[in-house]
Amino acid sequence: MCLEENLQANIMQASTWQGTSMCRNFISIANFDYKILQEERAQLEQKCFEAGKKIALLEEEICNLRAEVTKLQDDLRRFNDW
């Protein structure tokens, strides 16, 4: 069972209790925990997005460096053949 389903099941179970302050407190805590989890998830999604962008830039840089190495190797061969 995923975390959200588990949380929802706990909230539904708590709502069956008959209006005790414990029930209201539990729901408040559960809602607060759920909001914190949503914020953490959004932060992780943003970090993953930023990491993906960095990876793409690094892959492009690797490609450029490989092309530069190939060009320099060709220049060196031409120089040695001269």
CSV table of N, CA and C in Angstrom, one decimal:
chain,number,residue,atom,x,y,z
A,1,MET,N,0.9,-1.2,0.0
A,1,MET,CA,0.0,0.0,0.0
A,1,MET,C,0.9,1.2,0.0
A,2,CYS,N,0.6,2.2,-0.9
A,2,CYS,CA,1.5,3.3,-0.9
A,2,CYS,C,1.2,4.3,0.3
A,3,LEU,N,2.1,5.2,0.5
A,3,LEU,CA,2.0,6.0,1.7
A,3,LEU,C,0.7,6.8,1.7
A,4,GLU,N,0.3,7.4,0.5
A,4,GLU,CA,-0.9,8.2,0.5
A,4,GLU,C,-2.1,7.4,0.8
A,5,GLU,N,-2.2,6.1,0.2
A,5,GLU,CA,-3.3,5.2,0.5
A,5,GLU,C,-3.4,4.9,2.0
A,6,ASN,N,-2.2,4.6,2.6
A,6,ASN,CA,-2.1,4.3,4.0
A,6,ASN,C,-2.6,5.5,4.8
A,7,LEU,N,-2.2,6.6,4.5
A,7,LEU,CA,-2.6,7.8,5.2
A,7,LEU,C,-4.1,8.1,5.1
A,8,GLN,N,-4.6,7.9,3.9
A,8,GLN,CA,-6.1,8.0,3.6
A,8,GLN,C,-6.8,7.0,4.5
A,9,ALA,N,-6.4,5.8,4.5
A,9,ALA,CA,-7.0,4.7,5.3
A,9,ALA,C,-7.0,5.1,6.8
A,10,ASN,N,-5.9,5.6,7.2
A,10,ASN,CA,-5.9,6.0,8.7
A,10,ASN,C,-6.8,7.2,8.9
A,11,ILE,N,-6.9,8.1,8.0
A,11,ILE,CA,-7.8,9.2,8.2
A,11,ILE,C,-9.3,8.7,8.2
A,12,MET,N,-9.6,7.8,7.3
A,12,MET,CA,-11.0,7.3,7.2
A,12,MET,C,-11.3,6.5,8.5
A,13,GLN,N,-10.3,5.8,9.0
A,13,GLN,CA,-10.5,5.0,10.2
A,13,GLN,C,-10.8,6.0,11.4
A,14,ALA,N,-10.0,7.0,11.4
A,14,ALA,CA,-10.1,8.0,12.5
A,14,ALA,C,-11.5,8.7,12.4
A,15,SER,N,-12.0,8.9,11.2
A,15,SER,CA,-13.2,9.6,11.1
A,15,SER,C,-14.4,8.8,11.6
A,16,THR,N,-14.2,7.5,11.7
A,16,THR,CA,-15.3,6.6,12.2
A,16,THR,C,-15.4,6.8,13.7
A,17,TRP,N,-14.4,7.2,14.4
A,17,TRP,CA,-14.5,7.5,15.8
A,17,TRP,C,-15.5,8.6,16.0
A,18,GLN,N,-16.1,8.6,17.1
A,18,GLN,CA,-17.2,9.5,17.3
A,18,GLN,C,-16.8,10.8,17.9
A,19,GLY,N,-16.2,11.7,17.1
A,19,GLY,CA,-16.0,13.1,17.5
A,19,GLY,C,-15.1,13.4,18.7
A,20,THR,N,-14.3,12.4,19.1
A,20,THR,CA,-13.4,12.7,20.2
A,20,THR,C,-12.4,13.7,19.9
A,21,SER,N,-11.8,14.4,20.8
A,21,SER,CA,-10.8,15.3,20.5
A,21,SER,C,-9.5,14.6,20.0
A,22,MET,N,-9.4,13.3,20.4
A,22,MET,CA,-8.3,12.5,19.9
A,22,MET,C,-8.4,12.4,18.4
A,23,CYS,N,-9.6,12.1,17.9
A,23,CYS,CA,-9.9,12.0,16.5
A,23,CYS,C,-9.6,13.3,15.8
A,24,ARG,N,-10.0,14.4,16.3
A,24,ARG,CA,-9.8,15.7,15.6
A,24,ARG,C,-8.3,16.0,15.6
A,25,ASN,N,-7.6,15.7,16.7
A,25,ASN,CA,-6.1,15.9,16.8
A,25,ASN,C,-5.4,15.0,15.8
A,26,PHE,N,-5.9,13.7,15.7
A,26,PHE,CA,-5.2,12.8,14.7
A,26,PHE,C,-5.4,13.3,13.3
A,27,ILE,N,-6.6,13.7,13.0
A,27,ILE,CA,-6.8,14.2,11.6
A,27,ILE,C,-6.0,15.5,11.3
A,28,SER,N,-5.9,16.4,12.3
A,28,SER,CA,-5.0,17.5,12.1
A,28,SER,C,-3.6,17.2,11.9
A,29,ILE,N,-3.1,16.2,12.7
A,29,ILE,CA,-1.7,15.7,12.6
A,29,ILE,C,-1.5,15.1,11.2
A,30,ALA,N,-2.5,14.2,10.8
A,30,ALA,CA,-2.4,13.5,9.5
A,30,ALA,C,-2.4,14.5,8.4
A,31,ASN,N,-3.3,15.5,8.5
A,31,ASN,CA,-3.3,16.5,7.4
A,31,ASN,C,-2.0,17.3,7.3
A,32,PHE,N,-1.4,17.6,8.5
A,32,PHE,CA,-0.1,18.3,8.6
A,32,PHE,C,1.0,17.4,8.0
A,33,ASP,N,1.0,16.1,8.4
A,33,ASP,CA,2.0,15.2,7.8
A,33,ASP,C,1.9,15.1,6.3
A,34,TYR,N,0.6,15.0,5.9
A,34,TYR,CA,0.4,14.9,4.4
A,34,TYR,C,0.9,16.1,3.7
A,35,LYS,N,0.7,17.3,4.2
A,35,LYS,CA,1.2,18.5,3.6
A,35,LYS,C,2.7,18.5,3.6
A,36,ILE,N,3.3,18.1,4.7
A,36,ILE,CA,4.8,18.0,4.7
A,36,ILE,C,5.3,17.1,3.7
A,37,LEU,N,4.6,15.9,3.5
A,37,LEU,CA,5.1,14.9,2.5
A,37,LEU,C,4.9,15.5,1.1
A,38,GLN,N,3.8,16.2,0.9
A,38,GLN,CA,3.6,16.9,-0.4
A,38,GLN,C,4.7,17.9,-0.7
A,39,GLU,N,5.1,18.7,0.3
A,39,GLU,CA,6.2,19.7,0.1
A,39,GLU,C,7.5,19.0,-0.2
A,40,GLU,N,7.8,17.9,0.6
A,40,GLU,CA,9.0,17.2,0.4
A,40,GLU,C,9.1,16.5,-1.0
A,41,ARG,N,7.9,16.0,-1.5
A,41,ARG,CA,7.9,15.4,-2.8
A,41,ARG,C,8.1,16.5,-3.9
A,42,ALA,N,7.5,17.6,-3.7
A,42,ALA,CA,7.7,18.7,-4.7
A,42,ALA,C,9.2,19.1,-4.7
A,43,GLN,N,9.8,19.2,-3.5
A,43,GLN,CA,11.3,19.5,-3.5
A,43,GLN,C,12.1,18.5,-4.2
A,44,LEU,N,11.8,17.2,-3.9
A,44,LEU,CA,12.5,16.1,-4.6
A,44,LEU,C,12.3,16.2,-6.1
A,45,GLU,N,11.1,16.4,-6.5
A,45,GLU,CA,10.9,16.5,-8.0
A,45,GLU,C,11.7,17.7,-8.6
A,46,GLN,N,11.8,18.8,-7.9
A,46,GLN,CA,12.6,19.9,-8.4
A,46,GLN,C,14.1,19.5,-8.4
A,47,LYS,N,14.6,18.9,-7.4
A,47,LYS,CA,16.0,18.5,-7.4
A,47,LYS,C,16.2,17.5,-8.5
A,48,CYS,N,15.3,16.6,-8.8
A,48,CYS,CA,15.5,15.6,-9.9
A,48,CYS,C,15.5,16.3,-11.2
A,49,PHE,N,14.6,17.3,-11.4
A,49,PHE,CA,14.6,18.1,-12.6
A,49,PHE,C,15.9,18.8,-12.8
A,50,GLU,N,16.4,19.5,-11.7
A,50,GLU,CA,17.7,20.2,-11.8
A,50,GLU,C,18.9,19.3,-12.1
A,51,ALA,N,18.8,18.1,-11.5
A,51,ALA,CA,19.9,17.1,-11.7
A,51,ALA,C,19.8,16.6,-13.2
A,52,GLY,N,18.7,16.4,-13.7
A,52,GLY,CA,18.5,16.0,-15.1
A,52,GLY,C,19.1,17.1,-16.0
A,53,LYS,N,18.8,18.3,-15.7
A,53,LYS,CA,19.4,19.4,-16.6
A,53,LYS,C,20.9,19.4,-16.5
A,54,LYS,N,21.5,19.2,-15.3
A,54,LYS,CA,22.9,19.2,-15.1
A,54,LYS,C,23.5,18.0,-15.9
A,55,ILE,N,22.9,16.9,-15.8
A,55,ILE,CA,23.3,15.7,-16.6
A,55,ILE,C,23.3,16.0,-18.1
A,56,ALA,N,22.3,16.6,-18.6
A,56,ALA,CA,22.2,16.9,-20.0
A,56,ALA,C,23.4,17.8,-20.4
A,57,LEU,N,23.6,18.8,-19.6
A,57,LEU,CA,24.7,19.8,-19.9
A,57,LEU,C,26.1,19.1,-19.8
A,58,LEU,N,26.3,18.2,-18.8
A,58,LEU,CA,27.5,17.4,-18.8
A,58,LEU,C,27.7,16.5,-19.9
A,59,GLU,N,26.6,15.8,-20.4
A,59,GLU,CA,26.7,15.0,-21.6
A,59,GLU,C,27.1,15.8,-22.8
A,60,GLU,N,26.5,17.0,-22.9
A,60,GLU,CA,26.9,17.8,-24.0
A,60,GLU,C,28.3,18.2,-24.0
A,61,GLU,N,28.8,18.5,-22.8
A,61,GLU,CA,30.2,18.9,-22.6
A,61,GLU,C,31.1,17.7,-22.9
A,62,ILE,N,30.8,16.5,-22.5
A,62,ILE,CA,31.5,15.3,-22.9
A,62,ILE,C,31.6,15.2,-24.4
A,63,CYS,N,30.5,15.4,-25.1
A,63,CYS,CA,30.5,15.3,-26.5
A,63,CYS,C,31.4,16.3,-27.2
A,64,ASN,N,31.3,17.5,-26.7
A,64,ASN,CA,32.2,18.6,-27.2
A,64,ASN,C,33.7,18.3,-26.9
A,65,LEU,N,34.0,17.8,-25.8
A,65,LEU,CA,35.4,17.4,-25.4
A,65,LEU,C,35.9,16.3,-26.3
A,66,ARG,N,35.0,15.3,-26.6
A,66,ARG,CA,35.4,14.2,-27.4
A,66,ARG,C,35.7,14.7,-28.8
A,67,ALA,N,34.9,15.6,-29.3
A,67,ALA,CA,35.1,16.2,-30.7
A,67,ALA,C,36.4,16.9,-30.7
A,68,GLU,N,36.7,17.7,-29.6
A,68,GLU,CA,37.9,18.4,-29.6
A,68,GLU,C,39.2,17.5,-29.5
A,69,VAL,N,39.1,16.4,-28.8
A,69,VAL,CA,40.1,15.4,-28.7
A,69,VAL,C,40.4,14.8,-30.1
A,70,THR,N,39.3,14.5,-30.8
A,70,THR,CA,39.4,13.9,-32.1
A,70,THR,C,40.1,14.9,-33.1
A,71,LYS,N,39.7,16.2,-33.0
A,71,LYS,CA,40.3,17.2,-33.8
A,71,LYS,C,41.8,17.3,-33.5
A,72,LEU,N,42.1,17.4,-32.3
A,72,LEU,CA,43.5,17.5,-31.9
A,72,LEU,C,44.4,16.3,-32.3
A,73,GLN,N,43.8,15.1,-32.2
A,73,GLN,CA,44.5,13.9,-32.7
A,73,GLN,C,44.7,14.0,-34.2
A,74,ASP,N,43.7,14.4,-34.9
A,74,ASP,CA,43.9,14.6,-36.4
A,74,ASP,C,45.0,15.6,-36.7
A,75,ASP,N,45.0,16.7,-36.0
A,75,ASP,CA,46.0,17.7,-36.2
A,75,ASP,C,47.4,17.2,-35.9
A,76,LEU,N,47.5,16.4,-34.8
A,76,LEU,CA,48.8,15.8,-34.4
A,76,LEU,C,49.2,14.8,-35.5
A,77,ARG,N,48.3,14.0,-36.0
A,77,ARG,CA,48.7,13.0,-37.1
A,77,ARG,C,49.2,13.8,-38.3
A,78,ARG,N,48.5,14.9,-38.7
A,78,ARG,CA,48.9,15.7,-39.9
A,78,ARG,C,50.3,16.3,-39.6
A,79,PHE,N,50.5,16.7,-38.4
A,79,PHE,CA,51.8,17.3,-38.1
A,79,PHE,C,52.9,16.3,-38.2
A,80,ASN,N,52.6,15.1,-37.7
A,80,ASN,CA,53.6,14.0,-37.7
A,80,ASN,C,53.9,13.5,-39.1
A,81,ASP,N,52.9,13.5,-40.0
A,81,ASP,CA,53.0,13.1,-41.4
A,81,ASP,C,53.7,14.1,-42.2
A,82,TRP,N,53.8,15.3,-41.8
A,82,TRP,CA,54.4,16.4,-42.5
A,82,TRP,C,55.9,16.3,-42.6
